[in-house]
Each structure stands twice: as structure tokens, then as C-alpha cells.
Short mmCIF file of C-alpha atoms and ligand atoms in Angstrom, two decimals:
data_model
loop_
_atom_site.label_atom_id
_atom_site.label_comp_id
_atom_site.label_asym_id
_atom_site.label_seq_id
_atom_site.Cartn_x
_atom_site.Cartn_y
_atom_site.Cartn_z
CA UNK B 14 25.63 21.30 -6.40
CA UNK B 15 22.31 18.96 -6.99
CA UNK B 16 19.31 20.13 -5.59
CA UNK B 17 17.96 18.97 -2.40
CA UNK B 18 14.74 17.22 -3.17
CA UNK B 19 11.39 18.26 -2.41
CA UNK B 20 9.19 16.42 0.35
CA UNK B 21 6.06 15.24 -1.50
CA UNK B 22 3.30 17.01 0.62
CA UNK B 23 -0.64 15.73 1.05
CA UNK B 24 -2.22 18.60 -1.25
CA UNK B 25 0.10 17.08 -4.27
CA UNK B 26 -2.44 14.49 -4.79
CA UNK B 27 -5.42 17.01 -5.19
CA UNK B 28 -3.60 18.27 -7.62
CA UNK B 29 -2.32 15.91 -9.76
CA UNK B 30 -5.78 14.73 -10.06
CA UNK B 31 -7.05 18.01 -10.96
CA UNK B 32 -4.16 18.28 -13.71
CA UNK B 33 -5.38 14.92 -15.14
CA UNK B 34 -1.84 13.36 -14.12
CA UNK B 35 -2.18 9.79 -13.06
CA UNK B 36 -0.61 8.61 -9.41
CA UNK B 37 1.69 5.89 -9.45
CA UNK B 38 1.36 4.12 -5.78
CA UNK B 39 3.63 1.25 -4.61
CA UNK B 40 4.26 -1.04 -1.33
CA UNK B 41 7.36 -1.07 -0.09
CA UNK B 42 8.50 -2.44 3.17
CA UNK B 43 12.09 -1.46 3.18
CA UNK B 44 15.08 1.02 3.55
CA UNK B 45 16.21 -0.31 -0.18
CA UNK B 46 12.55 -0.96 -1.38
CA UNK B 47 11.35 2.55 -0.77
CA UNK B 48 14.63 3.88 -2.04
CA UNK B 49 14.50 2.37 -5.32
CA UNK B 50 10.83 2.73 -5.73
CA UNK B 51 11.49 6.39 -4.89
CA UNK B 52 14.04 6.74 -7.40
CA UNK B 53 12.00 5.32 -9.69
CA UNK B 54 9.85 7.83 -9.92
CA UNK B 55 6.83 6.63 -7.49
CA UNK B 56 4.69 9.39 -6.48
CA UNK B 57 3.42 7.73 -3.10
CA UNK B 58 4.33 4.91 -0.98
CA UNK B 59 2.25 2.46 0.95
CA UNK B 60 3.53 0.15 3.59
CA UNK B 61 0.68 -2.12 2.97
CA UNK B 62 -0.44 -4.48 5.78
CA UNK B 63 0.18 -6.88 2.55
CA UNK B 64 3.67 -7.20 3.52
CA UNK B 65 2.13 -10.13 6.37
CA UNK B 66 1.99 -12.72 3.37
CA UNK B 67 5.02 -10.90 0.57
CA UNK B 68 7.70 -10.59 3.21
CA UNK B 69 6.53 -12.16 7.11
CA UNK B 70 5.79 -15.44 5.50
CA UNK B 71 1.95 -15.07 6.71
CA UNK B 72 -1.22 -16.79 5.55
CA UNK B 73 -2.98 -13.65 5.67
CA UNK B 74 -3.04 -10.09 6.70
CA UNK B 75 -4.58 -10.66 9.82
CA UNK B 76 -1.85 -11.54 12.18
CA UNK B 77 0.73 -8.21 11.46
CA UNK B 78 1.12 -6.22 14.36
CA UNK B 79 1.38 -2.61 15.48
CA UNK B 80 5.41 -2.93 16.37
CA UNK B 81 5.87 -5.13 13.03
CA UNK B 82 4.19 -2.91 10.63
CA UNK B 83 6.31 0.53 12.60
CA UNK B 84 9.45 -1.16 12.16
CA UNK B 85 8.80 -1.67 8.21
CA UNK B 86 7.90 1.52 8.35
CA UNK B 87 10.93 3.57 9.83
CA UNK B 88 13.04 1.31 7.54
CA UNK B 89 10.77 3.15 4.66
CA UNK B 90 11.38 5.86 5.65
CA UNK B 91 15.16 5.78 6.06
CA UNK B 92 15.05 4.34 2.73
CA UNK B 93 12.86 7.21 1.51
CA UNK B 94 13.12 10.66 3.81
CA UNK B 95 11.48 12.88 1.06
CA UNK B 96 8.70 10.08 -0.04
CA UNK B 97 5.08 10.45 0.87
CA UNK B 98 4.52 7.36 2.65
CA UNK B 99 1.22 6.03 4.19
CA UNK B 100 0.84 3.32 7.20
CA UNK B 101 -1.40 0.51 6.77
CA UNK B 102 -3.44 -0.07 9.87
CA UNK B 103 -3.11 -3.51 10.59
CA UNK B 104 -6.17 -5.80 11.88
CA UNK B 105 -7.55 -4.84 15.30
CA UNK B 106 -5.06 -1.62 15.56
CA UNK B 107 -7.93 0.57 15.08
CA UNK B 108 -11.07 -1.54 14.97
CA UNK B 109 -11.44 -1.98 19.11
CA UNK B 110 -11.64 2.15 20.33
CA UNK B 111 -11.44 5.48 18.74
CA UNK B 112 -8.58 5.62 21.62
CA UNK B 113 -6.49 2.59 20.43
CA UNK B 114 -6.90 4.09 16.99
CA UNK B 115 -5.29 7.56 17.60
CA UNK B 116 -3.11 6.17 19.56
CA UNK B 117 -1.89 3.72 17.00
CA UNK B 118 -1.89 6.07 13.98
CA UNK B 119 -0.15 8.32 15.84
CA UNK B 120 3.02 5.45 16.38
CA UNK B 121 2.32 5.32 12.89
CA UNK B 122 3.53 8.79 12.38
CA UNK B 123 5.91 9.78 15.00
CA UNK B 124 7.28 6.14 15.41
CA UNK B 125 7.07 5.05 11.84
CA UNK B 126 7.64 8.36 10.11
CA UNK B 127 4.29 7.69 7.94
CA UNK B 128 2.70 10.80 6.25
CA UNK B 129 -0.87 8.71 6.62
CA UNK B 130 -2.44 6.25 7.59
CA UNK B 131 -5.07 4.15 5.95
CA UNK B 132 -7.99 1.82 6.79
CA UNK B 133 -10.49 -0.88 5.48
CA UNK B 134 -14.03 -0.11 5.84
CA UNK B 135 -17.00 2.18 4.13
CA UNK B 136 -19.60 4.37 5.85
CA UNK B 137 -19.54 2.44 9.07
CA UNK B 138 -15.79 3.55 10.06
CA UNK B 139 -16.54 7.38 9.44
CA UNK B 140 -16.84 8.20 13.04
CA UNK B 141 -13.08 6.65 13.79
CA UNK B 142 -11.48 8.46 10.44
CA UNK B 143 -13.14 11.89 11.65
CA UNK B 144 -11.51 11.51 14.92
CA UNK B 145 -8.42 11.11 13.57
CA UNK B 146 -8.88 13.48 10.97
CA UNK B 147 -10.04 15.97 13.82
CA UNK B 148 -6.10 14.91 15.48
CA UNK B 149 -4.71 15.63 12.57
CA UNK B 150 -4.01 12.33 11.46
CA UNK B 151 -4.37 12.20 7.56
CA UNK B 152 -6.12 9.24 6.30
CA UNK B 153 -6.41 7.11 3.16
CA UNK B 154 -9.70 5.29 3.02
CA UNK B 155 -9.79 1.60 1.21
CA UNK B 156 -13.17 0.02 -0.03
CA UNK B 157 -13.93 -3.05 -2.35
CA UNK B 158 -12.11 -6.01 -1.40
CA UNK B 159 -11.60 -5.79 1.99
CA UNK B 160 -8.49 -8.19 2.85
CA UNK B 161 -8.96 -7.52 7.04
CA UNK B 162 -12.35 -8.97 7.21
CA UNK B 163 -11.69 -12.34 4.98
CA UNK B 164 -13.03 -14.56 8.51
CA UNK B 165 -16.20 -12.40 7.90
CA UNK B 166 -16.75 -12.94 4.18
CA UNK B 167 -15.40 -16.00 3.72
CA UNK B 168 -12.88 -15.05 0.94
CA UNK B 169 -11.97 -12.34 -1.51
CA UNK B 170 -15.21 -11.62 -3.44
CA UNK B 171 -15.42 -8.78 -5.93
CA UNK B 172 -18.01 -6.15 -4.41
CA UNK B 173 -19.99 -3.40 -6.80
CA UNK B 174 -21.58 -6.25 -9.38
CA UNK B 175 -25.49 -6.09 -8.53
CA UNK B 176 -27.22 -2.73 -7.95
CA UNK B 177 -27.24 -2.41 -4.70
CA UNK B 178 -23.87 -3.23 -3.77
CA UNK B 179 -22.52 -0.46 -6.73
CA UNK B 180 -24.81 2.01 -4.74
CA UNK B 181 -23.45 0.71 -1.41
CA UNK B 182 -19.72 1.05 -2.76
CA UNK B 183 -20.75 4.91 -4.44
CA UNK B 184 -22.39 6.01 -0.56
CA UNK B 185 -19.32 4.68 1.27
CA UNK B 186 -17.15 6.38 -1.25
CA UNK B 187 -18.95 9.45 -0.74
CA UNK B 188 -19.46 9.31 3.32
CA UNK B 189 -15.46 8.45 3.80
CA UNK B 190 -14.86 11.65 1.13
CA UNK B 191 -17.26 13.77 3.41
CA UNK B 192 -15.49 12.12 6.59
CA UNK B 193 -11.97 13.76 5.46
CA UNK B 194 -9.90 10.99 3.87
CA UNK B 195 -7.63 12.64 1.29
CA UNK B 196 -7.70 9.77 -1.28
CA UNK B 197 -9.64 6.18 -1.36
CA UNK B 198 -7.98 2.51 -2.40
CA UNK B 199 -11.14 1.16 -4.75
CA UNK B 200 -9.45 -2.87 -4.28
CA UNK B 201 -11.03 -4.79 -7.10
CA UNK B 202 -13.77 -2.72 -7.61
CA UNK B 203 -15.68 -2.77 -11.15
CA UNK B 204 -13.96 -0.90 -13.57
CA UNK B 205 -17.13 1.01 -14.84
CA UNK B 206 -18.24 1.83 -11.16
CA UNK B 207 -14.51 3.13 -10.49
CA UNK B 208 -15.04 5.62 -13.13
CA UNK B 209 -18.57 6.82 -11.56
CA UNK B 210 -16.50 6.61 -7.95
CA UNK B 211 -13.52 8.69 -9.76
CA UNK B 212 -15.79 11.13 -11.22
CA UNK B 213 -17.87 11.95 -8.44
CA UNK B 214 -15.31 12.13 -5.74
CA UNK B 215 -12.76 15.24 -5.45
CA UNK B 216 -10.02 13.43 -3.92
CA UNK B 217 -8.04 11.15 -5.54
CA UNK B 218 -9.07 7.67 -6.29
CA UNK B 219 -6.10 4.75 -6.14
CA UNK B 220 -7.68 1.62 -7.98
CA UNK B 221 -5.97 -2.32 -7.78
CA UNK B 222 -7.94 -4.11 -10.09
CA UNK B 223 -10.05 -0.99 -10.03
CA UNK B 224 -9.58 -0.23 -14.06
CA UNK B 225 -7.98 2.85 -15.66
CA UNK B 226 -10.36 5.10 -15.04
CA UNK B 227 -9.71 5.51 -11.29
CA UNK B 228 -6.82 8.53 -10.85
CA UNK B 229 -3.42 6.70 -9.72
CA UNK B 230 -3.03 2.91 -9.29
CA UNK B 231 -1.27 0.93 -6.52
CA UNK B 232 0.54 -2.17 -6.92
CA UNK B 233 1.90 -4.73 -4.34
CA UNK B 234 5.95 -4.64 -5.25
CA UNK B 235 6.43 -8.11 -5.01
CA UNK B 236 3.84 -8.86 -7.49
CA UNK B 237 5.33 -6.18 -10.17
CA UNK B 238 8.86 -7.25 -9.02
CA UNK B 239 8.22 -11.05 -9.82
CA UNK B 240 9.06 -11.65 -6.01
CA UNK B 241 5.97 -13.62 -5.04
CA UNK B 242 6.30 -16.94 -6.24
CA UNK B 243 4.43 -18.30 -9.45
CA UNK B 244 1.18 -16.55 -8.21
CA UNK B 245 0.08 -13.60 -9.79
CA UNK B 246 -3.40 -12.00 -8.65
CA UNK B 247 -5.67 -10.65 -11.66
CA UNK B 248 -5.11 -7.16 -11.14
CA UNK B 249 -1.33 -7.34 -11.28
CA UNK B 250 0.97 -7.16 -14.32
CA UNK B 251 4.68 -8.83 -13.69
CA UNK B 252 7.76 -5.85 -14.79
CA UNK B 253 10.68 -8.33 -13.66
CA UNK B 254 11.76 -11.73 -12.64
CA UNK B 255 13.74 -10.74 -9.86
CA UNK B 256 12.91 -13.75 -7.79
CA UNK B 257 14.22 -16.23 -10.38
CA UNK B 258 17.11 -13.53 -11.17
CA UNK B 259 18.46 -13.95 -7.68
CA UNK B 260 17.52 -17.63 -7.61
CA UNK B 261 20.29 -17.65 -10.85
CA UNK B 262 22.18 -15.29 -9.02
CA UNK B 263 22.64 -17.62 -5.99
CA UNK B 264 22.64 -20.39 -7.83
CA UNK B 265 25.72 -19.60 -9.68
CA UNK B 266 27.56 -18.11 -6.39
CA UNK B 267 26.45 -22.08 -4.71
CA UNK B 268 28.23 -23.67 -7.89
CA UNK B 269 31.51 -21.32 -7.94
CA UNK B 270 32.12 -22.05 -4.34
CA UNK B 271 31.54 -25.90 -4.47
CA UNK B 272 34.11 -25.59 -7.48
CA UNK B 273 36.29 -23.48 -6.04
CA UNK B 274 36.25 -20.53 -8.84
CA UNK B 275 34.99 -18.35 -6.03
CA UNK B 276 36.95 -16.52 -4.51
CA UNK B 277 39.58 -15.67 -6.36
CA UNK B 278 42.83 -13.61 -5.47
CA UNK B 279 40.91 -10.24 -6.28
CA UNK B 280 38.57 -11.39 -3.63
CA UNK B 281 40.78 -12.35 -1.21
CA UNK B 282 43.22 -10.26 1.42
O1 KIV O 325 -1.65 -3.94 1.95
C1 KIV O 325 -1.71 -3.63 0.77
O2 KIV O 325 -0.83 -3.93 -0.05
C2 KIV O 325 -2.89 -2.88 0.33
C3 KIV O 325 -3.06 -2.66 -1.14
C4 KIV O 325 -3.67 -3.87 -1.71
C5 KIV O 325 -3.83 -1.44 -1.43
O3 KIV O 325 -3.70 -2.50 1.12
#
């Protein structure tokens, strides 16, 4: 009889960076994408609020919503029952009231079947993450490129390259650590500076675009996949062609049925 597996628990990640073992982080936004990630050998799962532009057909991240990113979410986490899987926080879920935000991490959780949720900002969200925190909500933090606030900064600028924004980036680090998130997203942060983050921080840190140094990465699936188009973002490094493998795929099913060598008598009743 095969063993049952294991539910991957919050302290693992503690851990593995205190072993030296790197964490391998992917989206997913699926039943069959967290399942296959899972089996794969992914040691935690995000359902990013990326998932807007890879799989709603969005501009942006901006315009997910609560009951959107819940329903990606539970299908996760069908896909995925023993998976450690975090909830991102989509735009204005958690930004308006420390209310709103319990509230809507705790859909997150109960709804969504997240293990965590996570959210963009530095030292000026601590109070919100300690309340939740303080519910028992665990949270991932997420500084550097901040996607949510792209009307605010006009585009996706790399942070951390002058002085004082490397010694901004190192006190937010610090004040979300002391604020109780159990690991920190460093988005297209310096590599150098996401070694100082990685080495000064006890909890984990999860770089994209981040460099080795941090202690896990995350990756947006599509991108590794091949799924996104022709676009690739700098920090990303393509492991398939899946899109154009199921453009052949279909391709070939279009041309079998317009010639009629589809089906055939083992396909048909
Ligand atoms: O939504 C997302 O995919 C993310 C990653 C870029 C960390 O937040």
C-alpha cells in the first residue's frame, strides 16, 4: 500500500532554509496545474494575482477579484490537497480596512483552501499583516517590483539600485520580518542586495529576478511552461513549448477532421 502523503506545513520553510536547501515556488491556477506542479516536485504553490494577465486575458493585475482569485484557488487545491498553497491578495482586497483584509484572507483560507496569504507593500503595510498575523492568518510579504501599484509608479521599475532605495528595500525587509510574515517575494530586486536581504533575514527569502542568492525562487508557470505567448520577462527561463505543442496538437486534430482520417472505427461506437 503507498503511503499517504504528507501535508507540507508553514515551519518546512524555516527549515529548509536553515538546511541550506533551496525552495522551488510556482503559480498555478488550476485543479491540473497544481497537480502536476505538485507532482513535480514543487515545494510551495502560489496562486499569484498574475493569473489576471496568464489565464483571465487581463491587461494587468489590477482588475482580479476576491470571488475570481477563490475560485482559482479551490480548483488548486482540489488539484493539490497536500500542497502548501498561498493566496495572492488581489488589488483593493486588503488595501481599504484592516476589516476588509481579515475578512478577505480569511475567504482566502476557508473558501479557497489557501495555507497563506500574501501582499505587496514594505514597512507601511505592517500594521494590516500584524493584524492578520494576530488572527492567525499566515502571511507572505512581497517587496521590489510591486505589480498592484503600476497607476502609482508609472511602470515596472527595478527598485534597490541607488543607496537609499537598497536601504529602503533592507528596512522594509526587516519591519515585514519583525511584523510576522513567514517568508518575503524580493520581485526583481538586485541580485547583490538579495543576498544582504537573504542573509540578514531568518525567514525564507523567494526571489523572481531576485538572483541565486535569495533561498527558493518563484516562477510564473506560464512563463516556464512556454504558455505566454512570444514574451518572456528577464527573470524567467522557458522549460517547454507547450503553447506551440498544443497549437501542433490542434492543428493536426483541425487537419484529420477536415480530411476525414479522424475518427476512425476505434473511435467510433
Ligand atoms: O502573481 C504572481 O505571480 C506573483 C509572483 C510574481 C511572485 O506575485
Amino acid at each position: 500500500m503507498s503511503e499517504k502523503p504528507k501535508k507540507i506545513k508553514i515551519n518546512t520553510f524555516r527549515k529548509m532554509k536553515e538546511r541550506g536547501e533551496k525552495i522551488a515556488m510556482t503559480t498555478c491556477f488550476s485543479a491540473p496545474s497544481a497537480r502536476i506542479a505538485t507532482e513535480s516536485g514543487i515545494d510551495m504553490l502560489l496562486v499569484g494575482d498574475s493569473l489576471a494577465m496568464t489565464v483571465m486575458g487581463y491587461e494587468n493585475t489590477l482588475k482580479l477579484t476576491m470571488d475570481e482569485s477563490i475560485m482559482h484557488c479551490a480548483s488548486s487545491r482540489r488539484g493539490a490537497p497536500y500542497a502548501f498553497i498561498v493566496g495572492d491578495m488581489p488589488f483593493l482586497s486588503w488595501q481599504v480596512s484592516v476589516e476588509e483584509a481579515i475578512r478577505n484572507a480569511g475567504r482566502f483560507l476557508c473558501e479557497g483552501g489557501a495555507d497563506a496569504v500574501k501582499l505587496e507593500g514594505g514597512a507601511e503595510i505592517t500594521p494590516v499583516i500584524k493584524r492578520l498575523v494576530a488572527a492567525g492568518i499566515p502571511v507572505m510579504g512581497h517587496i521590489g517590483i510591486l505589480p498592484q501599484k503600476i497607476l502609482t509608479s508609472g511602470g515596472y521599475f527595478v527598485p534597490g539600485r541607488t543607496e537609499e532605495s537598497a536601504e529602503r528595500l533592507m528596512n522594509d525587509a526587516k519591519a515585514l520580518e519583525e511584523a510576522g510574515v513567514f517568508a518575503l517575494v524580493l520581485e526583481c530586486v538586485p541580485a547583490e542586495l538579495s543576498g544582504r536581504i537573504s542573509r540578514e533575514l531568518a525567514i525564507p527569502t523567494i526571489g523572481i529576478g531576485g538572483g541565486v542568492q535569495c533561498d527558493g525562487q518563484v516562477q510564473v508557470l506560464c512563463d516556464i511552461l512556454g504558455l505566454g505567448g512570444d514574451f518572456l520577462p528577464k527573470h524567467a527561463k522557458r522549460y517547454a513549448e507547450i503553447g506551440k505543442n498544443m497549437q501542433q496538437a490542434i492543428a493536426t486534430y483541425v487537419r484529420e477532421v477536415k480530411d476525414g482520417s479522424f475518427p476512425t472505427q476505434e473511435n467510433s461506437f
